[in-house]
mmCIF file of C-alpha atoms in Angstrom:
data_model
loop_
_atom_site.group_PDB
_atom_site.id
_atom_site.type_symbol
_atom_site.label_atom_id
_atom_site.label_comp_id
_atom_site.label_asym_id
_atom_site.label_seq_id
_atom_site.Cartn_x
_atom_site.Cartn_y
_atom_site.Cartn_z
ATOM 1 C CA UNK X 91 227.713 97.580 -21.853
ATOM 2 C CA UNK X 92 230.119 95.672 -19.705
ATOM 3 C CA UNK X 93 232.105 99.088 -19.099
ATOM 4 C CA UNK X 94 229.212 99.895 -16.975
ATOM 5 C CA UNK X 95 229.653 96.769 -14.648
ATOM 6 C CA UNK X 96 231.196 97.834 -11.169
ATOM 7 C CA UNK X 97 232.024 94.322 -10.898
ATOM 8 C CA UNK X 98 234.426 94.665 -14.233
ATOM 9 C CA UNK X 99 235.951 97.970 -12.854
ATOM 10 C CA UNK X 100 236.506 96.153 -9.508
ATOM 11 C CA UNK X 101 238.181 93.087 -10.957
ATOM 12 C CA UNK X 102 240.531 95.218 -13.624
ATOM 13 C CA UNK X 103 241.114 97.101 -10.047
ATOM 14 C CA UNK X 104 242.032 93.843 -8.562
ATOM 15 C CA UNK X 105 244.363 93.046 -11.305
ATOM 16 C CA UNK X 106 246.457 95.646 -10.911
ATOM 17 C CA UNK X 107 246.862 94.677 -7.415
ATOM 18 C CA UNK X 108 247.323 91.537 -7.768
ATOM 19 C CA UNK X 109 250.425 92.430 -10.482
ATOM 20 C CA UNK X 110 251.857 94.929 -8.092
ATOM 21 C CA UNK X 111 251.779 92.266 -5.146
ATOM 22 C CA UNK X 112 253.456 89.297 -6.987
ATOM 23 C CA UNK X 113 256.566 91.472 -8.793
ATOM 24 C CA UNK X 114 258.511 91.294 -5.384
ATOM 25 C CA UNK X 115 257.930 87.869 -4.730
ATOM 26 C CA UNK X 116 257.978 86.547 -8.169
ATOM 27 C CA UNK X 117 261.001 88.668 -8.984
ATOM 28 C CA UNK X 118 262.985 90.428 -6.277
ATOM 29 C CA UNK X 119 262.464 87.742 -3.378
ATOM 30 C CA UNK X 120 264.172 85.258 -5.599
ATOM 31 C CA UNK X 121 266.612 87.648 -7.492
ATOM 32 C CA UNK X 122 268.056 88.167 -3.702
ATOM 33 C CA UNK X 123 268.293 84.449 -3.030
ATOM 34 C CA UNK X 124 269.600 83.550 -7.039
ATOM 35 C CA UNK X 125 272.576 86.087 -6.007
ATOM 36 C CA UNK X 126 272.908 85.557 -2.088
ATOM 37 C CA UNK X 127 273.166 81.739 -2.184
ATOM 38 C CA UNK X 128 275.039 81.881 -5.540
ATOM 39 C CA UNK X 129 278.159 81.038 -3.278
ATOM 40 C CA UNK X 130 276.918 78.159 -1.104
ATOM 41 C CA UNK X 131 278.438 74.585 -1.509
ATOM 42 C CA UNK X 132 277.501 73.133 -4.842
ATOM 43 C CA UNK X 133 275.441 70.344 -2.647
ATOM 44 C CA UNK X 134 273.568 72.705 -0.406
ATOM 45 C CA UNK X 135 273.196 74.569 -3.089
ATOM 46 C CA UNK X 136 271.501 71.869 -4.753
ATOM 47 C CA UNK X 137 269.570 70.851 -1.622
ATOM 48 C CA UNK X 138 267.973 74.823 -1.155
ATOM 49 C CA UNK X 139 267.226 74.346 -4.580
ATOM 50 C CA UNK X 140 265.197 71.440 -4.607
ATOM 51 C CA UNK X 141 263.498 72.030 -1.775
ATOM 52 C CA UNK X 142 262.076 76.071 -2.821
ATOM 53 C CA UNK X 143 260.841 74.271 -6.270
ATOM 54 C CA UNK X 144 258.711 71.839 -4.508
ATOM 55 C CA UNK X 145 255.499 74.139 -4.590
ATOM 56 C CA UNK X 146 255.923 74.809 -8.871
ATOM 57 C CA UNK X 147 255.348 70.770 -8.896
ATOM 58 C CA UNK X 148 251.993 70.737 -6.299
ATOM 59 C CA UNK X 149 249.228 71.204 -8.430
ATOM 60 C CA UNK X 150 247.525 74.022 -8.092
ATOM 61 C CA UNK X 151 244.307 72.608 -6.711
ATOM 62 C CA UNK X 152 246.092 70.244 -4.127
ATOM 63 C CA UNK X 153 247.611 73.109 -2.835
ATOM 64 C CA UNK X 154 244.488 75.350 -2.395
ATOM 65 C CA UNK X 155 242.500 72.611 -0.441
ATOM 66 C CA UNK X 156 245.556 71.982 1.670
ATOM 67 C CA UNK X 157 246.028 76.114 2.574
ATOM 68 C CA UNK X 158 242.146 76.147 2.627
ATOM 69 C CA UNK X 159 243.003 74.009 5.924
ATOM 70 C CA UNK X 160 245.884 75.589 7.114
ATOM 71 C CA UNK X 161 244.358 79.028 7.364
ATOM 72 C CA UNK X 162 240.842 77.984 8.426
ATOM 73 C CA UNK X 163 240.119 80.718 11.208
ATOM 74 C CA UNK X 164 238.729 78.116 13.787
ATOM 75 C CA UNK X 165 241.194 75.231 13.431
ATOM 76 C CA UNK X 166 243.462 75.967 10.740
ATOM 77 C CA UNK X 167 247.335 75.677 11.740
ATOM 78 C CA UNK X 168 248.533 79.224 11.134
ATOM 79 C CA UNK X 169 245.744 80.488 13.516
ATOM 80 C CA UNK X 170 246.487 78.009 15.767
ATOM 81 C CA UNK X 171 249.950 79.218 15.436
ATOM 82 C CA UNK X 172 248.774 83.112 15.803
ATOM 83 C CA UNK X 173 246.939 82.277 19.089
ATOM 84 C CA UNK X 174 250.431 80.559 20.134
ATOM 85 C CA UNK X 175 251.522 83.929 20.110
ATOM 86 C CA UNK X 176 249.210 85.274 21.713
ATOM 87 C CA UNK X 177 247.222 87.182 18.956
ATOM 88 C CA UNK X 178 244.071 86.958 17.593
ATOM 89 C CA UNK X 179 242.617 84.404 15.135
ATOM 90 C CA UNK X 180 242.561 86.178 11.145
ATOM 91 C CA UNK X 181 239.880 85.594 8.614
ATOM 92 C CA UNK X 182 242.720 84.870 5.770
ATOM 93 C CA UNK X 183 239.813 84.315 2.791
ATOM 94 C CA UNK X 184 236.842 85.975 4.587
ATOM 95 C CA UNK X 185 237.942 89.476 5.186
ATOM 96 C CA UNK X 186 237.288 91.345 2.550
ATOM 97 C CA UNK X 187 240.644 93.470 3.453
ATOM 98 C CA UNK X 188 243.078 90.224 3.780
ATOM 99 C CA UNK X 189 241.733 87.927 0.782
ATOM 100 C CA UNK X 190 243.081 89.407 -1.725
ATOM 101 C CA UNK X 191 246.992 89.562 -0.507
ATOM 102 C CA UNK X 192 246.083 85.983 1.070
ATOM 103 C CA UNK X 193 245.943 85.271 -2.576
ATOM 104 C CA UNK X 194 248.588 87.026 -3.638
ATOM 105 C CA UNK X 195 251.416 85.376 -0.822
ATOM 106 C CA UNK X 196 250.094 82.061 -2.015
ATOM 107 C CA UNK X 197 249.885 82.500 -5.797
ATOM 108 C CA UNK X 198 253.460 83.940 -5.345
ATOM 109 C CA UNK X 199 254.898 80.961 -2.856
ATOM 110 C CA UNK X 200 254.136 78.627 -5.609
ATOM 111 C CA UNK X 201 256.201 80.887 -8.217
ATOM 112 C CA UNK X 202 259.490 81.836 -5.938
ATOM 113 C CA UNK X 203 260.980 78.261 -7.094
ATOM 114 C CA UNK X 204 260.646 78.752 -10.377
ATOM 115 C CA UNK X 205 261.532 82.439 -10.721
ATOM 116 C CA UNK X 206 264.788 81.336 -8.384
ATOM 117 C CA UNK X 207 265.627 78.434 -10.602
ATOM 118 C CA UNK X 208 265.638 80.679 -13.548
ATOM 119 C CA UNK X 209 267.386 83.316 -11.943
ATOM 120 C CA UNK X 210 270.294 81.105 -10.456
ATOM 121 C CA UNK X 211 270.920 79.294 -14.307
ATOM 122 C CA UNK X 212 270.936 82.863 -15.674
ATOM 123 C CA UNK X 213 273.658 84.221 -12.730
ATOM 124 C CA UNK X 214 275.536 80.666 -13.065
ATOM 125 C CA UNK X 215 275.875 81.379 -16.623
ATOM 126 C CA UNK X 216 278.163 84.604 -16.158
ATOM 127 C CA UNK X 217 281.496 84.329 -16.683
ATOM 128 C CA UNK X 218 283.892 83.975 -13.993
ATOM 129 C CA UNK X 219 286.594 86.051 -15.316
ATOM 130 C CA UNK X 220 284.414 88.682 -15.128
ATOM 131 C CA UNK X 221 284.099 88.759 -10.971
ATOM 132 C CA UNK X 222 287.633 87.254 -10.707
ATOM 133 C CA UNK X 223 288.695 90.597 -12.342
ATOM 134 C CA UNK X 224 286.528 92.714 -10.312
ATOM 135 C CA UNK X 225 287.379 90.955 -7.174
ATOM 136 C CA UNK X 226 291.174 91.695 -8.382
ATOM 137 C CA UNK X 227 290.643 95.217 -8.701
ATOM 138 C CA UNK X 228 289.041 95.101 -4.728
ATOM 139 C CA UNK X 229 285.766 95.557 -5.879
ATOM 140 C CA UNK X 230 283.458 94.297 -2.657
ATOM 141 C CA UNK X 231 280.679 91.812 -2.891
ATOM 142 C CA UNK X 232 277.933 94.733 -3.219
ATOM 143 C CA UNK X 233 280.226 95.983 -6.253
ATOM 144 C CA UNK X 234 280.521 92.985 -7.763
ATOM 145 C CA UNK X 235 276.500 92.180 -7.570
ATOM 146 C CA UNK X 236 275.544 96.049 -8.493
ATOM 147 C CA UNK X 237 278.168 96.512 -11.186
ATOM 148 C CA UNK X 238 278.051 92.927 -12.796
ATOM 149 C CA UNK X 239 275.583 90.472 -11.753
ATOM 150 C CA UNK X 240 272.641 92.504 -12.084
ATOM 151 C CA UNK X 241 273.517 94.487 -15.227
ATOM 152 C CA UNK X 242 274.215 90.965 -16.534
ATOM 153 C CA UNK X 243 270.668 89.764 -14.948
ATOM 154 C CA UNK X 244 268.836 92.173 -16.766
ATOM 155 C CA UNK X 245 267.756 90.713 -19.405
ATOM 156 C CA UNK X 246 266.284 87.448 -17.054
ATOM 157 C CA UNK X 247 264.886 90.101 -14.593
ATOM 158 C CA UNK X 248 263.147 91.562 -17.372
ATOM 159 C CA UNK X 249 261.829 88.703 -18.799
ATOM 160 C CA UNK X 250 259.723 87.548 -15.128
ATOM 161 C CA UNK X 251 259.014 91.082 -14.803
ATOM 162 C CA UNK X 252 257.130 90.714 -18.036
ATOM 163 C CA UNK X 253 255.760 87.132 -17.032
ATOM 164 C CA UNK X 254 254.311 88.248 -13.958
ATOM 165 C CA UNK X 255 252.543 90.996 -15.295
ATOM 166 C CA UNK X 256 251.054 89.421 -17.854
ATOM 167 C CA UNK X 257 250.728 86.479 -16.246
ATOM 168 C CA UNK X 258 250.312 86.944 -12.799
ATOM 169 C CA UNK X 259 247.085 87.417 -12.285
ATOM 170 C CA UNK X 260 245.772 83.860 -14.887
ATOM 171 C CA UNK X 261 248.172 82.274 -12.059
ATOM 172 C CA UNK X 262 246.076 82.949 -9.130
ATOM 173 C CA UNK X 263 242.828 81.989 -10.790
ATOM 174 C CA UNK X 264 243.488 78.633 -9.481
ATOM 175 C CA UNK X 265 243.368 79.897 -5.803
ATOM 176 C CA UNK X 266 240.835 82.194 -6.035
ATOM 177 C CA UNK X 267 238.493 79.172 -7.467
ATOM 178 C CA UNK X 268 238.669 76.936 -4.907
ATOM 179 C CA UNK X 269 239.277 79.039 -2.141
ATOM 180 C CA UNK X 270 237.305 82.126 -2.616
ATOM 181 C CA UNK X 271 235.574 82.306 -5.590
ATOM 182 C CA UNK X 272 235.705 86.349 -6.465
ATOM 183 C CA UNK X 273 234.694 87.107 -2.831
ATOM 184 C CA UNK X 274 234.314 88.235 0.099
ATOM 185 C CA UNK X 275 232.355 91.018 -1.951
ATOM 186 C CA UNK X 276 234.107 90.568 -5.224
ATOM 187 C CA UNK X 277 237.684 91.831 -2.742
ATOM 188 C CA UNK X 278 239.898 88.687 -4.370
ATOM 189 C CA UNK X 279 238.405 88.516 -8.331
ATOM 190 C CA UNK X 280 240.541 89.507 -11.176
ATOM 191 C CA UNK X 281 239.858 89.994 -14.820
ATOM 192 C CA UNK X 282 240.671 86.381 -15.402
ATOM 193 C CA UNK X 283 238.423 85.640 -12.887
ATOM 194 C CA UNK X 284 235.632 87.550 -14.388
ATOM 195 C CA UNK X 285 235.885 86.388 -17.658
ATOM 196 C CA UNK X 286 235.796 82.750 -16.484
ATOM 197 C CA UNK X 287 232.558 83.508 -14.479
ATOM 198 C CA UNK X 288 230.386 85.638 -16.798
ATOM 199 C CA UNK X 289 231.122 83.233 -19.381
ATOM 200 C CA UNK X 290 230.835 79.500 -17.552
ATOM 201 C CA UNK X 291 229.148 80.755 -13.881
ATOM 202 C CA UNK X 292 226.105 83.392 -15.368
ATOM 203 C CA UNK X 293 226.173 82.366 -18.743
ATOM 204 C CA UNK X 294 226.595 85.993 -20.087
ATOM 205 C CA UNK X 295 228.698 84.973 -23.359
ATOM 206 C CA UNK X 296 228.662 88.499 -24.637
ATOM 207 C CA UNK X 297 230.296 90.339 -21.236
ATOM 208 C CA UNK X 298 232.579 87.487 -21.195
ATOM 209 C CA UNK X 299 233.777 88.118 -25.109
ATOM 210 C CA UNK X 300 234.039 92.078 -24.484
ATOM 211 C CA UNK X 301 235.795 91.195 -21.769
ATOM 212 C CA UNK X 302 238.249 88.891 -23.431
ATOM 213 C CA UNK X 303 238.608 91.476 -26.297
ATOM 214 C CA UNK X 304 239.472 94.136 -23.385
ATOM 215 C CA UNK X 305 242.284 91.891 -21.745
ATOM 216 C CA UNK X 306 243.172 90.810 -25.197
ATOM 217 C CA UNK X 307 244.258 94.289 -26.234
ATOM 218 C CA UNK X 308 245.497 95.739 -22.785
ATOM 219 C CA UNK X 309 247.526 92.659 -22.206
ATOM 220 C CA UNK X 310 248.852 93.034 -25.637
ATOM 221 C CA UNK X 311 249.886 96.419 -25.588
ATOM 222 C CA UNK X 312 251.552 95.768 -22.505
ATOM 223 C CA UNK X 313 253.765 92.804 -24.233
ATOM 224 C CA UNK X 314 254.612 95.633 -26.528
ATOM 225 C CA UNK X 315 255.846 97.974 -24.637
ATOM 226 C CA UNK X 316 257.812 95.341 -22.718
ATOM 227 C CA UNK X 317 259.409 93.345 -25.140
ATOM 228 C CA UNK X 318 260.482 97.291 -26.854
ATOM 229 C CA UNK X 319 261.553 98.057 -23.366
ATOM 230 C CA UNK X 320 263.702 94.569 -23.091
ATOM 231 C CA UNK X 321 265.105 95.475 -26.022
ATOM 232 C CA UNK X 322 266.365 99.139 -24.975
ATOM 233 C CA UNK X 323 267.636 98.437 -21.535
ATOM 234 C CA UNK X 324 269.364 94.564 -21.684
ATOM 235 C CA UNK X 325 272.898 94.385 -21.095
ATOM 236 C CA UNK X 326 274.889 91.154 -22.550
ATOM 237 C CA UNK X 327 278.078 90.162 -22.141
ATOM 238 C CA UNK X 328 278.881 89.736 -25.584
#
């Protein structure tokens, strides 16, 4: 009975973690720099652009084994960097207490460009006459982002908000692979995770199927709700 696997409880655990961790980098980090920089020159506009996407194009593996170095605790550059500083050396992927969010800040680095780039088309994409006439009325720039850009947003915010649950967690199983494989002490697994390794590490086919079944229906109860809660609280233009 897979329900009676601490190491399934722990990883569905881990999951939820691992959602709640990546929802303010995946969504409000770049929501704040979609609106913020929305006003910059159209070339270094173009330039911040470009240069925040460049981690959605590494692949995934690449950039494990290259943060695998950076944050090795004897001669990896951030530690080096820490010691600079004059604090101690940290255990990024060995402590059971820091692997996990280690995870999470990398799984969500690599999604900030594209959650920005989607964000910035969607607040591009509002009409003009719409802030002119605010900003004609004196509305201030807070007024104008909390009374029209993010009502308008909503429907965009939504939609990675929905992404990132779902799919946050499948987007880290990359990282936790190569880089930690489920430990220290099962701290960094998630229910991807899991399912990947009882069926293709131990060979236990059946856990592996519950399991799917299990993520199968909790993930798609979730869409559900989401996609009836899109529906409900979206705010268009038209």
């Amino acid at each position: 009975n897979i329900f009676s696997l601490p190491k399934f409880w722990q990883a569905l655990g881990n999951t939820g973690w691992y959602i709640a961790g990546l929802l303010p980098l995946a969504v409000a980090l770049p929501l704040a720099i979609a609106i913020f920089t929305a006003d910059l020159p159209p070339r270094t506009r173009m330039v911040y652009r470009g240069i925040i996407f460049v981690p959605m194009i590494v692949a995934p593996v690449v950039a494990a084994a290259i943060w695998r170095w950076l944050l090795d605790p004897g001669h990896g550059m951030v530690n080096m960097m820490l010691r600079d500083f004059g604090l101690r050396p940290l255990r990024f992927l060995q402590d059971p207490n820091l692997a996990l969010w280690t995870i999470v800040v990398l799984t969500g680095w690599k999604l900030i460009g594209f959650s920005t780039l989607i964000l910035s088309a969607a607040n591009a994409n509002i009409n003009p006459s719409l802030i002119e006439a605010a900003r004609m009325d004196g509305a201030s720039k807070w007024e104008i982002i909390r009374d029209i850009r993010l009502p308008l947003l909503s429907s965009t915010v939504l939609f990675l908000v929905m992404m990132t649950i779902l799919l946050g967690a499948q987007w880290s199983f990359s990282y936790i692979n190569v880089l930690t494989a489920g430990g220290p002490l099962g701290s960094s697994t998630n229910i991807y995770y899991v399912l990947w390794d009882f069926g293709f590490s131990s060979l236990s086919v059946g856990w592996s199927s519950a399991a799917a079944v299990i993520l199968f229906l909790g993930f798609g109860t979730l869409a559900f709700v989401l996609f009836r809660l899109i529906d409900r609280v979206s705010f268009h233009d038209n």
